[in-house]
Short mmCIF file of C-alpha atoms in Angstrom, two decimals:
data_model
loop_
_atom_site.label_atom_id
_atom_site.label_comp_id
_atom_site.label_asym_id
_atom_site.label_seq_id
_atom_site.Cartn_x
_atom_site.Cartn_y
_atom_site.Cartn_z
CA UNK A 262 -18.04 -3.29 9.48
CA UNK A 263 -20.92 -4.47 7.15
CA UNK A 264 -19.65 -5.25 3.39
CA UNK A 265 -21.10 -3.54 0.34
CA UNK A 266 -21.47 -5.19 -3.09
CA UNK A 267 -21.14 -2.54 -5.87
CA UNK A 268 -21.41 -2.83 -10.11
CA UNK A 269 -18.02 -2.58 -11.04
CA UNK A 270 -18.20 -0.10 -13.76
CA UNK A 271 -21.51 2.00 -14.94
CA UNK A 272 -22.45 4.24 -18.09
CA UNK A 273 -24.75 7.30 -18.04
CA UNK A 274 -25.15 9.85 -20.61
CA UNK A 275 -24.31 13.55 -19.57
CA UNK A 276 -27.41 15.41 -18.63
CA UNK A 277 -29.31 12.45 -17.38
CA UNK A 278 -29.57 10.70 -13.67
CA UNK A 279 -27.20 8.19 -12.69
CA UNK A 280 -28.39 6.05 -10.08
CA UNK A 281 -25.74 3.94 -8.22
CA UNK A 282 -26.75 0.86 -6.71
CA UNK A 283 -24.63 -0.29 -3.65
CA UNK A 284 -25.94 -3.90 -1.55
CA UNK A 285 -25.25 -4.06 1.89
CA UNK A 286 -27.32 -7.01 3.67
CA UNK A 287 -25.40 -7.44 6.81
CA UNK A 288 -25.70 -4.10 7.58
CA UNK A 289 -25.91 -3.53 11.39
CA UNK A 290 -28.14 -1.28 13.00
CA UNK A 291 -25.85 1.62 14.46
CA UNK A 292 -24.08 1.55 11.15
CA UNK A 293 -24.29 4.96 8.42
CA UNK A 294 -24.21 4.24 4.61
CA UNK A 295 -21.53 6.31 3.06
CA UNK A 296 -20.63 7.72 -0.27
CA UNK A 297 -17.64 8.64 -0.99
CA UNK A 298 -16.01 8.97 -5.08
CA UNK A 299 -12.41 9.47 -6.23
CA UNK A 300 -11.60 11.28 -9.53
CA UNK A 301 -8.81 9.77 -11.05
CA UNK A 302 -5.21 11.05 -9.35
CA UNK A 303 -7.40 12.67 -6.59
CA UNK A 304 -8.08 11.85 -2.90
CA UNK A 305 -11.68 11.13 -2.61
CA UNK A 306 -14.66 13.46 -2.24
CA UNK A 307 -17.01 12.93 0.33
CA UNK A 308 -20.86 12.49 -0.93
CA UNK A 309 -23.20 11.68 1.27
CA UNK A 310 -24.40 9.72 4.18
CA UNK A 311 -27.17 8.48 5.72
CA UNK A 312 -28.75 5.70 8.46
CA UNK A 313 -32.73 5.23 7.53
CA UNK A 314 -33.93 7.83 6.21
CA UNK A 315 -33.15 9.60 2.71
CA UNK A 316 -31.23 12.02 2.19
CA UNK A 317 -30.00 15.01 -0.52
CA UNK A 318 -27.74 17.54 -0.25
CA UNK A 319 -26.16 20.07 -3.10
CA UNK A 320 -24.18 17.10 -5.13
CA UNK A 321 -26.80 14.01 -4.75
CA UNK A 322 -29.49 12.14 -2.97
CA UNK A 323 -29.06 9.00 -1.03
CA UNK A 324 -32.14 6.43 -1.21
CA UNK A 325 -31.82 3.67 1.43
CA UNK A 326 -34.64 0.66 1.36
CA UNK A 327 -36.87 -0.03 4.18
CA UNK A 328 -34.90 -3.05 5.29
CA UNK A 329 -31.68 -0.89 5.04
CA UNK A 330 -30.05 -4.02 3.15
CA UNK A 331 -29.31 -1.69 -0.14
CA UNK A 332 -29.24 2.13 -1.22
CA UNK A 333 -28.84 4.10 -4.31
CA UNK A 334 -27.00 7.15 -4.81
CA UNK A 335 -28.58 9.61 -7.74
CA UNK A 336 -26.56 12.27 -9.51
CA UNK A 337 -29.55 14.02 -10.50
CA UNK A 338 -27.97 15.51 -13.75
CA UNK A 339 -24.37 14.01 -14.59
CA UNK A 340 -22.10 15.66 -16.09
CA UNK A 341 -18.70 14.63 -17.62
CA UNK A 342 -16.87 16.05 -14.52
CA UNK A 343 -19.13 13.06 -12.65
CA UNK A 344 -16.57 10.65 -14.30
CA UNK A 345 -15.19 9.20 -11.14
CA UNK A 346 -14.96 5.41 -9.13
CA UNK A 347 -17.83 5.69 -6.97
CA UNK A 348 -17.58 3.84 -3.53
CA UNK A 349 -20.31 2.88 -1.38
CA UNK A 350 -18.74 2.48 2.25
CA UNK A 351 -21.00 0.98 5.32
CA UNK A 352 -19.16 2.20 8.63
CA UNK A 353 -20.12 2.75 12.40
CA UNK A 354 -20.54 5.84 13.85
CA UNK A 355 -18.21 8.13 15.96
CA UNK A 356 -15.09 10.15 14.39
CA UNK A 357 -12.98 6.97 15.65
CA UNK A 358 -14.56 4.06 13.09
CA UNK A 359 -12.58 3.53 10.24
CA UNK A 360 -13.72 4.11 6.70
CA UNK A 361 -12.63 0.87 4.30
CA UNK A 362 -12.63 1.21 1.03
CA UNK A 363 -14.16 -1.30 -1.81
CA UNK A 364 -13.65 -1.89 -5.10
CA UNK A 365 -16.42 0.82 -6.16
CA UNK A 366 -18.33 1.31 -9.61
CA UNK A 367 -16.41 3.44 -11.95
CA UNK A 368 -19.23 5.58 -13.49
CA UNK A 369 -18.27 6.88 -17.19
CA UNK A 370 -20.58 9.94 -17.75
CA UNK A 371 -20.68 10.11 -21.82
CA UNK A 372 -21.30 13.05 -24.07
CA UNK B 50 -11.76 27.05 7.52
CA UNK B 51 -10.43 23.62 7.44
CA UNK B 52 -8.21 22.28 5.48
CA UNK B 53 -5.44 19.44 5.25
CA UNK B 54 -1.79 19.87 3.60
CA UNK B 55 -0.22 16.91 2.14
CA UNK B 56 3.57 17.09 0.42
CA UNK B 57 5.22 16.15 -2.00
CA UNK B 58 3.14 15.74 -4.70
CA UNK B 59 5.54 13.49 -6.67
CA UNK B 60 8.18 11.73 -5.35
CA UNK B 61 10.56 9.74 -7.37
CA UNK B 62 13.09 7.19 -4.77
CA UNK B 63 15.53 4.54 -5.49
CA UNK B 64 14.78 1.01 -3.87
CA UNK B 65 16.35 0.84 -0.31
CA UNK B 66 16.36 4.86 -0.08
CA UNK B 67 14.60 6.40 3.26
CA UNK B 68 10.80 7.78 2.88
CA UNK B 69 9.20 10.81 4.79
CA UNK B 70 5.50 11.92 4.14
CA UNK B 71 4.44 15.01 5.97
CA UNK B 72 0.26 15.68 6.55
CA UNK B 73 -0.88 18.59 8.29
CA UNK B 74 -4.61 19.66 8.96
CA UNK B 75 -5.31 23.27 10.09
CA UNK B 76 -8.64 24.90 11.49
CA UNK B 77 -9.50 21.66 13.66
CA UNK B 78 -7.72 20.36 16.85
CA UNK B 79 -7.09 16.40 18.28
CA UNK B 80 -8.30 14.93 14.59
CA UNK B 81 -8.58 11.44 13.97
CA UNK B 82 -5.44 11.19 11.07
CA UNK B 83 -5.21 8.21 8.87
CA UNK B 84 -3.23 7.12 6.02
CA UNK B 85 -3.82 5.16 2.90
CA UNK B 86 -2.29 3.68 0.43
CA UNK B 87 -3.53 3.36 -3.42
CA UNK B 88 -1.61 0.47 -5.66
CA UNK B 89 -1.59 1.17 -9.39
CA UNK B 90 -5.32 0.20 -10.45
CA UNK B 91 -6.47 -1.22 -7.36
CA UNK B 92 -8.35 0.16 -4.17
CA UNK B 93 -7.46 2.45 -1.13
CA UNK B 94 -6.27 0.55 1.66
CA UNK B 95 -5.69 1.71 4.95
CA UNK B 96 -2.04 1.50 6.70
CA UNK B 97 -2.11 3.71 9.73
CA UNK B 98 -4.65 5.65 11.69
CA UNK B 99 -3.98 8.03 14.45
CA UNK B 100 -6.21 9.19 17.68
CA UNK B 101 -4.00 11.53 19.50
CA UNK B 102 -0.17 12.22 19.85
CA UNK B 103 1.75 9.52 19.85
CA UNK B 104 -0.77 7.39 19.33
CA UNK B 105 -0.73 5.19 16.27
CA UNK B 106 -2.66 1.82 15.32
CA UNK B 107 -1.16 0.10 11.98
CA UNK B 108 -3.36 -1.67 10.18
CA UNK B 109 -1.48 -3.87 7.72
CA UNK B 110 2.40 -5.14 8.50
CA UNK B 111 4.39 -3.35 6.21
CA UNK B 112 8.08 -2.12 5.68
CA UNK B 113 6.83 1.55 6.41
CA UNK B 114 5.89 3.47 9.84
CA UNK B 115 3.72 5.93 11.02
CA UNK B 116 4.43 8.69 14.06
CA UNK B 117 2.16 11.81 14.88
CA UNK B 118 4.67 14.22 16.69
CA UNK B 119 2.37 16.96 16.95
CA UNK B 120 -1.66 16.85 16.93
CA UNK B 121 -2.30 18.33 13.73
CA UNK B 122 0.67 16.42 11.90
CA UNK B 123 0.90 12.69 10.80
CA UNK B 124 4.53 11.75 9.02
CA UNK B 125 4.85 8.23 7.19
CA UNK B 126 8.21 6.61 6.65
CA UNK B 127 10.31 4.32 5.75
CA UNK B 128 14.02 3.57 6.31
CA UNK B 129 14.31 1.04 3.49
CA UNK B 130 12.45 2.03 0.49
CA UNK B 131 10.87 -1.53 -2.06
CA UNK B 132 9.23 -1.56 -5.19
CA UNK B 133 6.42 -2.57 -3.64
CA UNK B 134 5.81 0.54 -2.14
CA UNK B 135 5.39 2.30 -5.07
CA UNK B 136 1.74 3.69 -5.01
CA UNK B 137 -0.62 7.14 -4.20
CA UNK B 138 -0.17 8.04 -0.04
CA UNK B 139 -3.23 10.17 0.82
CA UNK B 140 -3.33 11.27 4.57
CA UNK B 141 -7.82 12.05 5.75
CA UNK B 142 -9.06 13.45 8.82
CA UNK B 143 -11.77 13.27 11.03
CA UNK B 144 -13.69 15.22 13.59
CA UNK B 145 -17.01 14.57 13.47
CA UNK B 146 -18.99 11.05 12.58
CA UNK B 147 -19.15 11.75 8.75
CA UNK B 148 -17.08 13.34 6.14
CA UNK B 149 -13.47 11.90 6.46
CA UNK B 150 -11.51 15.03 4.04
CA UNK B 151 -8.28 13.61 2.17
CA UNK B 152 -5.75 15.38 1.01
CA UNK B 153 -4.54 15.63 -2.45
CA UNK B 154 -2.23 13.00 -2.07
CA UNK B 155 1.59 11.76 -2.99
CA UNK B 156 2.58 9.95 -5.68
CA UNK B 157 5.13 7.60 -5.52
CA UNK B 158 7.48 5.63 -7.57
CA UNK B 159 10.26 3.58 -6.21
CA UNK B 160 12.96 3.11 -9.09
#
């Protein structure tokens, strides 16, 4: 699976967007961009995912460049509950690929 | 609905004691089971993943095991506890190609 290269921490203040960059130029072809983010002493929360196009769903939209080499994840309106480590995860499909995990960007949503 | 049980939530051992870790999904049948392993401050790494009854693929050597008697139930163990494996186990599933879902996860601490 493709590596992703993520800002290890960010800062957004509550009520605005927080856009998470995430690089991923090896990316194959047949492989899904994944976000995933883990509150601190929780399991972590699926996001989103997505292949080419863009995608947005009820927690956050995924924007994924032409050449598929990076993608951002906006939190349209963060709030403080946002505070979490953010991973960006670049995986195959079919239920049988495993998901690794990176280092992620800790995002600190402040009041 | 589906939803994955993961126990105990704390877990306090003495070095060289024996370790058991029970997972169980309901609401979904012959998941993909996996478990993972989260170090004090550092990332989620995968030990063991699971296909099918009986079925287990480890992913790092380690002094702990893995065995799915049953297919909605994934146990990790140990029969020598170290320091080292102090950390926070969460057990995931999946069915489908997206959207692994973790469980809350066990902490713990190896006195």
């Amino acid at each position: 699976d493709a590596k992703t290269t993520q800002p290890p921490s960010m800062d957004c203040a509550e009520g605005r967007a927080a856009n998470l960059p995430c690089n991923h130029s090896t990316i194959s072809g047949n492989e899904y961009v994944y976000w995933y983010r883990q509150i601190h002493s929780q399991g972590p929360q699926y996001i989103i995912h997505g292949l080419k196009n863009n995608e947005t769903n009820e927690m956050a939209s995924l924007i994924i460049t032409e050449d598929r080499k990076s993608s951002t994840l906006i939190l349209p309106h963060a709030t403080l509950r946002d505070t979490a480590v953010y991973y960006c995860i670049v995986r195959r499909g079919g239920a049988t690929n495993k998901l690794i995990f990176g280092t992620g960007t800790l995002l600190a949503v402040q009041p | 609905s589906q939803t994955i049980h993961q126990w105990p939530a704390t877990l306090v051992q003495p070095v060289g004691s024996p370790l058991s870790l029970e997972c169980t999904v309901e609401g979904t049948s012959n998941p993909n089971l996996y478990w993972y392993r989260q170090a004090a401050g550092r990332g989620l790494q995968l030990l063991f993943y699971s296909v099918g009854i009986g079925q287990i693929s480890s992913e790092v050597p380690q002094n702990l095991s893995a065995s799915r008697p049953q297919d909605r139930q994934f146990i990790l163990s140990s029969k020598k506890l170290l320091l080292s494996d102090s950390g926070f186990y969460l057990c995931a599933w999946s069915v489908v190609t997206y959207g692994y879902t973790f469980g809350s996860g066990t902490r713990l601490t190896v006195v």
